[in-house]
Coordinates of N, CA, C and O in Angstrom, one line a residue:
K1 N -34.9 66.3 15.1 CA -34.2 66.4 13.8 C -33.7 67.8 13.6 O -32.7 68.0 13.1
R2 N -34.6 68.8 14.0 CA -34.2 70.2 13.8 C -33.0 70.5 14.7 O -32.1 71.3 14.3
L3 N -33.0 70.0 15.9 CA -31.9 70.3 16.8 C -30.6 69.6 16.2 O -29.5 70.3 16.3
Q4 N -30.7 68.4 15.7 CA -29.5 67.8 15.1 C -29.0 68.6 13.9 O -27.8 68.8 13.7
A5 N -29.9 69.0 13.0 CA -29.5 69.8 11.9 C -28.8 71.1 12.3 O -27.8 71.5 11.7
S6 N -29.3 71.7 13.3 CA -28.7 73.0 13.8 C -27.3 72.7 14.4 O -26.4 73.5 14.1
A7 N -27.2 71.6 15.1 CA -25.9 71.3 15.7 C -24.9 71.0 14.6 O -23.7 71.4 14.7
I8 N -25.3 70.3 13.5 CA -24.4 70.0 12.4 C -24.0 71.2 11.7 O -22.8 71.4 11.4
R9 N -24.9 72.2 11.6 CA -24.5 73.5 10.9 C -23.4 74.2 11.8 O -22.4 74.7 11.3
L10 N -23.6 74.2 13.1 CA -22.7 74.8 14.0 C -21.3 74.1 14.0 O -20.3 74.8 14.0
L11 N -21.3 72.8 13.9 CA -20.1 72.1 13.9 C -19.3 72.3 12.6 O -18.1 72.5 12.6
R12 N -20.1 72.4 11.5 CA -19.4 72.7 10.2 C -18.8 74.1 10.2 O -17.7 74.3 9.7
F13 N -19.5 75.1 10.8 CA -19.0 76.4 11.0 C -17.7 76.4 11.9 O -16.7 77.0 11.5
G14 N -17.8 75.7 13.0 CA -16.6 75.6 13.9 C -15.4 74.9 13.2 O -14.3 75.4 13.3
R15 N -15.7 73.9 12.4 CA -14.6 73.2 11.7 C -14.0 74.2 10.6 O -12.7 74.2 10.5
A16 N -14.8 74.9 10.0 CA -14.3 75.9 8.9 C -13.5 77.0 9.5 O -12.6 77.5 8.9
T17 N -13.9 77.5 10.7 CA -13.3 78.6 11.3 C -12.2 78.3 12.3 O -11.5 79.2 12.8
A18 N -12.1 77.1 12.7 CA -11.1 76.7 13.7 C -9.7 77.1 13.3 O -8.9 77.6 14.1
P19 N -9.3 76.9 12.0 CA -7.9 77.3 11.6 C -7.7 78.8 11.8 O -6.5 79.2 11.9
L20 N -8.7 79.6 11.8 CA -8.6 81.0 12.0 C -8.6 81.5 13.4 O -8.5 82.6 13.7
G21 N -8.9 80.5 14.3 CA -8.9 80.8 15.8 C -10.3 81.3 16.2 O -10.4 81.7 17.4
H22 N -11.3 81.2 15.4 CA -12.6 81.7 15.8 C -13.2 81.0 17.0 O -13.6 81.7 18.0
P23 N -13.2 79.7 17.1 CA -13.7 79.0 18.3 C -13.0 79.4 19.6 O -13.6 79.6 20.6
R24 N -11.6 79.7 19.5 CA -10.9 80.1 20.6 C -11.3 81.5 21.1 O -11.5 81.7 22.3
L25 N -11.6 82.4 20.1 CA -12.0 83.7 20.5 C -13.4 83.7 21.2 O -13.7 84.5 22.1
L26 N -14.2 82.8 20.7 CA -15.6 82.6 21.3 C -15.6 81.7 22.6 O -16.6 81.6 23.2
R27 N -14.4 81.2 22.9 CA -14.3 80.2 24.0 C -15.3 79.1 23.8 O -16.0 78.7 24.7
R28 N -15.2 78.4 22.6 CA -16.1 77.3 22.3 C -15.3 76.0 21.9 O -15.3 75.6 20.7
P29 N -14.5 75.5 22.8 CA -13.8 74.2 22.4 C -14.7 73.1 22.3 O -15.8 73.0 22.9
M30 N -14.3 72.1 21.6 CA -15.1 70.8 21.5 C -14.6 69.9 22.7 O -14.0 68.9 22.5
A31 N -14.8 70.4 23.9 CA -14.4 69.6 25.1 C -15.5 69.8 26.1 O -16.2 70.8 26.2
A32 N -15.7 68.7 26.9 CA -16.7 68.8 27.9 C -16.3 69.8 29.0 O -15.1 70.0 29.3
A33 N -17.3 70.6 29.5 CA -17.0 71.6 30.4 C -16.9 71.2 31.8 O -16.7 71.9 32.7
N34 N -17.2 69.9 32.1 CA -17.2 69.4 33.5 C -16.2 68.3 33.8 O -16.5 67.5 34.6
L35 N -15.0 68.5 33.2 CA -14.0 67.5 33.5 C -13.2 67.9 34.7 O -13.4 69.1 35.2
S36 N -12.4 67.0 35.3 CA -11.7 67.4 36.5 C -10.7 68.5 36.2 O -10.3 68.7 35.0
P37 N -10.4 69.4 37.2 CA -9.6 70.5 36.9 C -8.2 70.2 36.3 O -7.7 71.0 35.6
G38 N -7.6 69.1 36.6 CA -6.3 68.7 36.1 C -6.4 68.4 34.6 O -5.4 68.5 33.9
I39 N -7.5 67.9 34.1 CA -7.7 67.5 32.7 C -8.3 68.6 31.8 O -8.0 68.7 30.6
Q40 N -9.1 69.5 32.4 CA -9.8 70.5 31.7 C -9.0 71.4 30.7 O -9.3 71.5 29.6
P41 N -7.8 71.9 31.2 CA -7.0 72.8 30.3 C -6.5 72.0 29.1 O -6.5 72.5 28.0
I42 N -6.1 70.7 29.3 CA -5.7 69.9 28.1 C -6.8 69.7 27.2 O -6.6 69.8 25.9
A43 N -8.0 69.3 27.7 CA -9.1 69.0 26.9 C -9.5 70.3 26.1 O -9.9 70.2 24.9
N44 N -9.5 71.4 26.7 CA -9.8 72.7 26.0 C -8.8 72.9 24.9 O -9.2 73.3 23.8
A45 N -7.6 72.8 25.2 CA -6.5 73.0 24.1 C -6.7 72.1 22.9 O -6.7 72.6 21.8
L46 N -7.0 70.9 23.2 CA -7.3 69.9 22.1 C -8.6 70.2 21.4 O -8.8 70.1 20.2
G47 N -9.6 70.7 22.2 CA -10.9 71.0 21.7 C -11.0 72.2 20.8 O -12.0 72.3 20.1
Y48 N -10.0 73.0 20.7 CA -10.0 74.1 19.8 C -9.5 73.8 18.4 O -9.6 74.5 17.5
R49 N -8.9 72.6 18.3 CA -8.3 72.2 17.0 C -9.4 71.8 16.0 O -10.5 71.3 16.3
T50 N -9.0 72.0 14.7 CA -9.9 71.7 13.6 C -10.3 70.2 13.7 O -11.5 69.8 13.5
A51 N -9.4 69.3 14.1 CA -9.6 67.9 14.1 C -10.7 67.6 15.1 O -11.5 66.6 14.9
A52 N -10.8 68.3 16.2 CA -11.9 68.1 17.2 C -13.2 68.3 16.6 O -14.2 67.5 16.8
Y53 N -13.3 69.4 15.9 CA -14.6 69.7 15.2 C -14.9 68.7 14.1 O -16.1 68.3 14.0
S54 N -13.9 68.3 13.4 CA -14.1 67.3 12.3 C -14.6 66.0 12.9 O -15.5 65.3 12.4
T55 N -14.0 65.6 14.0 CA -14.4 64.3 14.7 C -15.8 64.3 15.2 O -16.6 63.4 14.9
I56 N -16.2 65.4 15.9 CA -17.6 65.5 16.4 C -18.6 65.6 15.2 O -19.7 65.0 15.3
L57 N -18.2 66.3 14.2 CA -19.1 66.5 13.0 C -19.3 65.1 12.3 O -20.4 64.7 12.0
A58 N -18.2 64.3 12.2 CA -18.3 63.0 11.6 C -19.2 62.1 12.4 O -20.1 61.4 11.9
E59 N -19.1 62.2 13.7 CA -20.0 61.4 14.6 C -21.4 61.8 14.5 O -22.3 61.0 14.3
A60 N -21.7 63.1 14.4 CA -23.1 63.6 14.4 C -23.7 63.3 13.0 O -24.9 62.9 13.0
T61 N -23.0 63.4 11.9 CA -23.5 63.1 10.6 C -23.7 61.6 10.4 O -24.5 61.2 9.6
A62 N -23.0 60.8 11.1 CA -23.1 59.3 11.0 C -24.1 58.7 11.9 O -24.4 57.5 11.9
F63 N -24.8 59.5 12.8 CA -25.6 59.0 13.8 C -26.8 58.1 13.3 O -27.0 57.0 13.8
E64 N -27.5 58.6 12.3 CA -28.6 57.9 11.8 C -28.2 56.6 11.1 O -28.9 55.5 11.3
E65 N -27.1 56.6 10.3 CA -26.7 55.4 9.7 C -26.2 54.4 10.8 O -26.5 53.2 10.7
S66 N -25.5 54.9 11.8 CA -25.1 54.0 12.9 C -26.3 53.3 13.6 O -26.2 52.1 13.9
A67 N -27.3 54.1 13.9 CA -28.5 53.6 14.5 C -29.1 52.5 13.6 O -29.6 51.5 14.1
A68 N -29.2 52.7 12.3 CA -29.8 51.7 11.4 C -28.9 50.5 11.4 O -29.5 49.4 11.3
Q69 N -27.6 50.6 11.4 CA -26.8 49.4 11.5 C -27.0 48.6 12.8 O -27.1 47.3 12.7
V70 N -27.2 49.3 13.9 CA -27.5 48.6 15.1 C -28.8 47.8 15.0 O -28.9 46.7 15.4
R71 N -29.8 48.5 14.5 CA -31.1 47.8 14.3 C -31.0 46.6 13.4 O -31.7 45.6 13.7
R72 N -30.2 46.6 12.4 CA -30.1 45.5 11.4 C -29.2 44.4 12.0 O -29.3 43.2 11.5
A73 N -28.4 44.7 13.0 CA -27.5 43.7 13.5 C -28.1 42.5 14.2 O -27.6 41.4 14.3
G74 N -29.3 42.7 14.7 CA -30.0 41.6 15.4 C -29.5 41.4 16.8 O -28.8 42.2 17.4
A75 N -29.8 40.2 17.4 CA -29.5 39.9 18.8 C -28.0 39.7 19.0 O -27.3 39.2 18.1
L76 N -27.5 40.0 20.1 CA -26.2 39.7 20.5 C -26.0 38.2 20.8 O -26.9 37.5 21.3
P77 N -24.8 37.7 20.6 CA -24.6 36.3 21.0 C -24.5 36.3 22.5 O -24.5 37.3 23.2
Q78 N -24.4 35.1 23.1 CA -24.4 35.0 24.6 C -23.0 35.4 25.0 O -22.1 34.5 25.1
V79 N -22.8 36.6 25.2 CA -21.5 37.2 25.7 C -21.7 38.1 26.9 O -22.8 38.7 27.0
P80 N -20.7 38.2 27.7 CA -20.8 39.2 28.8 C -20.9 40.6 28.3 O -20.1 41.0 27.4
V81 N -21.8 41.4 28.8 CA -21.9 42.8 28.5 C -22.0 43.5 29.8 O -22.9 43.2 30.7
V82 N -21.1 44.5 30.0 CA -21.2 45.4 31.2 C -21.4 46.8 30.7 O -20.6 47.3 29.9
V83 N -22.5 47.4 31.2 CA -22.8 48.8 30.8 C -22.5 49.6 32.0 O -23.2 49.5 33.1
L84 N -21.6 50.5 31.9 CA -21.3 51.5 32.9 C -22.1 52.8 32.7 O -22.0 53.3 31.6
T85 N -22.9 53.2 33.6 CA -23.8 54.3 33.5 C -23.4 55.4 34.4 O -23.2 55.2 35.6
A86 N -23.2 56.6 33.9 CA -22.8 57.7 34.7 C -23.9 58.1 35.6 O -25.1 58.2 35.2
G87 N -23.6 58.3 36.9 CA -24.7 58.7 37.8 C -25.0 60.2 37.8 O -26.1 60.6 38.2
I88 N -24.1 61.0 37.2 CA -24.3 62.4 37.1 C -24.5 62.7 35.6 O -23.6 62.6 34.8
Q89 N -25.8 63.1 35.3 CA -26.1 63.3 33.9 C -26.0 64.8 33.5 O -26.3 65.7 34.4
Q90 N -25.7 65.1 32.3 CA -25.8 66.4 31.7 C -27.2 66.6 31.2 O -27.8 65.7 30.6
H91 N -27.8 67.8 31.4 CA -29.1 68.0 31.1 C -29.3 69.1 30.1 O -28.8 70.2 30.3
P92 N -29.9 68.9 28.9 CA -30.1 70.0 28.0 C -31.0 71.1 28.6 O -31.9 70.8 29.4
P93 N -30.7 72.3 28.2 CA -31.5 73.4 28.8 C -33.0 73.2 28.5 O -33.4 72.8 27.4
G94 N -33.8 73.5 29.5 CA -35.3 73.4 29.3 C -35.9 72.0 29.4 O -37.1 71.9 29.3
V95 N -35.0 71.0 29.6 CA -35.6 69.6 29.7 C -35.5 69.2 31.2 O -34.5 69.4 31.8
P96 N -36.6 68.8 31.7 CA -36.6 68.4 33.1 C -35.6 67.3 33.5 O -35.5 66.3 32.8
R97 N -34.9 67.6 34.5 CA -33.8 66.7 35.0 C -34.3 65.3 35.2 O -33.6 64.3 34.7
D98 N -35.4 65.1 35.9 CA -35.9 63.7 36.1 C -36.2 63.0 34.9 O -36.1 61.8 34.8
L99 N -36.7 63.7 33.9 CA -37.1 63.1 32.6 C -35.8 62.6 31.9 O -35.8 61.4 31.4
V100 N -34.8 63.3 31.9 CA -33.5 62.9 31.2 C -32.9 61.7 32.0 O -32.5 60.7 31.4
D101 N -32.9 61.8 33.3 CA -32.3 60.8 34.1 C -33.0 59.4 33.9 O -32.4 58.4 33.7
E102 N -34.4 59.5 34.0 CA -35.2 58.3 33.8 C -35.0 57.7 32.4 O -34.8 56.5 32.3
A103 N -35.0 58.5 31.4 CA -34.8 58.0 30.0 C -33.5 57.4 29.8 O -33.3 56.3 29.2
W104 N -32.4 58.1 30.3 CA -31.1 57.6 30.1 C -30.9 56.3 30.8 O -30.3 55.3 30.3
R105 N -31.3 56.2 32.1 CA -31.1 54.9 32.8 C -31.9 53.8 32.2 O -31.4 52.6 32.1
S106 N -33.1 54.1 31.7 CA -33.9 53.1 31.0 C -33.2 52.5 29.7 O -33.1 51.3 29.5
M107 N -32.6 53.5 28.9 CA -31.9 53.0 27.7 C -30.7 52.2 28.1 O -30.3 51.2 27.4
Q108 N -30.0 52.6 29.1 CA -28.8 51.9 29.6 C -29.2 50.5 30.1 O -28.5 49.5 29.8
Q109 N -30.3 50.3 30.8 CA -30.8 49.0 31.2 C -31.2 48.2 30.0 O -30.9 47.0 30.0
D110 N -31.8 48.8 29.0 CA -32.1 48.0 27.8 C -30.9 47.5 27.1 O -30.9 46.4 26.6
L111 N -29.8 48.3 27.1 CA -28.6 47.9 26.4 C -28.0 46.7 27.2 O -27.6 45.7 26.5
A112 N -28.0 46.8 28.5 CA -27.4 45.6 29.2 C -28.3 44.4 29.0 O -27.8 43.3 29.0
A113 N -29.6 44.5 28.8 CA -30.5 43.4 28.7 C -30.4 42.8 27.3 O -31.0 41.7 27.1
L114 N -29.6 43.3 26.4 CA -29.5 42.7 25.1 C -28.7 41.4 25.1 O -28.8 40.6 24.2
S115 N -28.0 41.1 26.2 CA -27.3 39.9 26.4 C -27.9 39.2 27.6 O -28.0 39.9 28.6
P116 N -28.1 37.9 27.6 CA -28.5 37.2 28.8 C -27.4 37.3 29.9 O -27.6 37.1 31.1
M117 N -26.2 37.7 29.5 CA -25.1 37.8 30.5 C -24.8 39.3 30.7 O -23.7 39.7 31.2
G118 N -25.8 40.2 30.4 CA -25.6 41.6 30.5 C -25.9 42.1 31.9 O -26.7 41.5 32.6
R119 N -25.2 43.2 32.3 CA -25.5 43.8 33.6 C -25.1 45.3 33.5 O -24.3 45.7 32.7
Q120 N -25.7 46.1 34.3 CA -25.5 47.5 34.4 C -24.9 47.9 35.7 O -25.3 47.4 36.8
I121 N -23.9 48.7 35.7 CA -23.3 49.3 36.9 C -23.5 50.8 36.8 O -23.0 51.5 35.9
V122 N -24.2 51.4 37.8 CA -24.4 52.8 37.8 C -23.2 53.4 38.7 O -23.0 53.0 39.8
V123 N -22.4 54.3 38.1 CA -21.3 54.9 38.8 C -21.8 56.2 39.3 O -21.7 57.2 38.5
D124 N -22.3 56.3 40.5 CA -23.0 57.4 41.0 C -22.1 58.7 41.0 O -22.6 59.8 40.9
T125 N -20.8 58.6 41.2 CA -19.9 59.7 41.3 C -19.3 60.2 40.0 O -18.5 61.1 40.0
S126 N -19.8 59.6 38.9 CA -19.2 60.0 37.6 C -20.1 60.7 36.7 O -21.3 60.5 36.7
R127 N -19.5 61.5 35.8 CA -20.2 62.1 34.7 C -20.0 61.2 33.4 O -19.6 60.1 33.6
H128 N -20.1 61.8 32.3 CA -20.1 61.1 31.0 C -18.7 60.3 30.8 O -18.7 59.2 30.3
Y129 N -17.7 60.9 31.2 CA -16.3 60.4 31.0 C -15.9 59.5 32.2 O -15.0 59.9 33.0
I130 N -16.6 58.4 32.3 CA -16.4 57.5 33.5 C -14.9 57.1 33.6 O -14.3 57.0 34.7
H131 N -14.3 56.9 32.5 CA -12.8 56.4 32.5 C -11.9 57.5 33.1 O -10.8 57.2 33.6
L132 N -12.3 58.8 33.0 CA -11.5 59.8 33.6 C -11.9 60.1 35.1 O -11.1 60.3 35.9
D133 N -13.2 60.0 35.4 CA -13.7 60.2 36.7 C -13.5 59.1 37.7 O -13.1 59.3 38.9
E134 N -13.6 57.9 37.2 CA -13.5 56.7 38.0 C -12.7 55.6 37.3 O -13.3 54.5 37.0
P135 N -11.5 55.8 37.0 CA -10.7 54.8 36.2 C -10.7 53.4 36.9 O -10.7 52.4 36.2
E136 N -10.6 53.3 38.2 CA -10.6 52.0 38.9 C -11.9 51.2 38.6 O -11.8 50.0 38.4
T137 N -13.0 51.9 38.6 CA -14.3 51.2 38.3 C -14.3 50.6 36.9 O -14.7 49.5 36.7
V138 N -13.7 51.4 35.9 CA -13.7 50.9 34.6 C -12.7 49.7 34.5 O -13.1 48.7 33.8
T139 N -11.6 49.8 35.1 CA -10.6 48.7 35.1 C -11.2 47.5 35.7 O -11.1 46.4 35.1
T140 N -11.9 47.6 36.8 CA -12.5 46.4 37.5 C -13.6 45.8 36.5 O -13.7 44.6 36.4
A141 N -14.4 46.7 35.9 CA -15.5 46.1 35.0 C -14.8 45.4 33.8 O -15.4 44.3 33.4
I142 N -13.8 45.9 33.3 CA -13.1 45.2 32.2 C -12.6 43.9 32.6 O -12.7 42.9 31.9
R143 N -11.9 43.9 33.8 CA -11.4 42.6 34.3 C -12.5 41.6 34.5 O -12.3 40.4 34.2
Q144 N -13.6 42.0 35.1 CA -14.7 41.1 35.3 C -15.3 40.6 34.0 O -15.6 39.4 33.9
G145 N -15.3 41.5 33.0 CA -15.8 41.0 31.6 C -14.9 40.0 31.0 O -15.3 39.0 30.5
V146 N -13.6 40.2 31.1 CA -12.6 39.3 30.6 C -12.7 37.9 31.4 O -12.7 36.9 30.8
D147 N -12.8 38.0 32.7 CA -12.9 36.8 33.5 C -14.2 36.0 33.1 O -14.2 34.8 33.0
A148 N -15.3 36.7 32.8 CA -16.6 36.1 32.4 C -16.4 35.4 31.1 O -16.9 34.3 30.9
V149 N -15.7 36.0 30.1 CA -15.5 35.4 28.8 C -14.6 34.1 29.0 O -14.9 33.1 28.4
R150 N -13.6 34.2 29.8 CA -12.8 33.0 30.1 C -13.5 31.9 30.7 O -13.2 30.7 30.5
N151 N -14.5 32.2 31.5 CA -15.3 31.2 32.2 C -16.5 30.7 31.5 O -17.2 29.7 31.9
V152 N -16.9 31.3 30.3 CA -18.0 30.8 29.6 C -17.8 29.3 29.1 O -16.7 29.0 28.6
G153 N -18.7 28.5 29.4 CA -18.6 27.1 29.1 C -17.8 26.3 30.1 O -17.6 25.1 29.9
H154 N -17.2 26.9 31.1 CA -16.5 26.2 32.1 C -17.2 26.0 33.4 O -16.7 25.7 34.4
E155 N -18.5 26.4 33.4 CA -19.3 26.2 34.6 C -19.4 24.7 34.9 O -19.4 23.9 34.0
R156 N -19.6 24.5 36.1 CA -19.7 23.1 36.5 C -21.1 22.6 36.1 O -22.1 23.3 36.3
P157 N -21.2 21.4 35.5 CA -22.5 21.0 35.1 C -23.4 20.7 36.3 O -22.9 20.3 37.4
A158 N -24.7 20.9 36.1 CA -25.6 20.6 37.2 C -25.6 19.1 37.5 O -25.5 18.3 36.6
T159 N -25.6 18.7 38.8 CA -25.6 17.3 39.2 C -27.0 16.8 39.1 O -28.0 17.5 39.4
V160 N -27.1 15.6 38.7 CA -28.4 14.9 38.7 C -28.5 13.9 39.8 O -27.6 13.0 39.9
D161 N -29.5 13.9 40.6 CA -29.6 12.9 41.7 C -30.2 11.7 41.2 O -31.0 11.6 40.5

């Protein structure tokens, strides 16, 4: 909670000072630092904008309410769920790498298990932005999900001898 409150204060400060160029002077864009070299300059340029700070602030302040909504939603219907998990995790300073990796993969497995048709794909070569690091993997997963939806209810009935 304290870490979240501290992050929210920093985001509010960044949002307030972005129009003055303060985040650019400090070299603190709202962009991931580990994007591919071709994308990083664009992400940094967008990440200095006030809108970037506003967006991340809105996400951070809505986190608790969003979690509560998920808890109230109940079980998923029987629908295909594909969870793509980044194989390369970012690690907060001072937190053991293996602890973060184990917790993250476990949460991702739990997410896939919310549907009887759920599955997890670990994308070993990707970081958080899987769609940028491995776009073909994302496209394939989406196509497989669409195909699975189209085929629900069209399975051949079991034969009775």
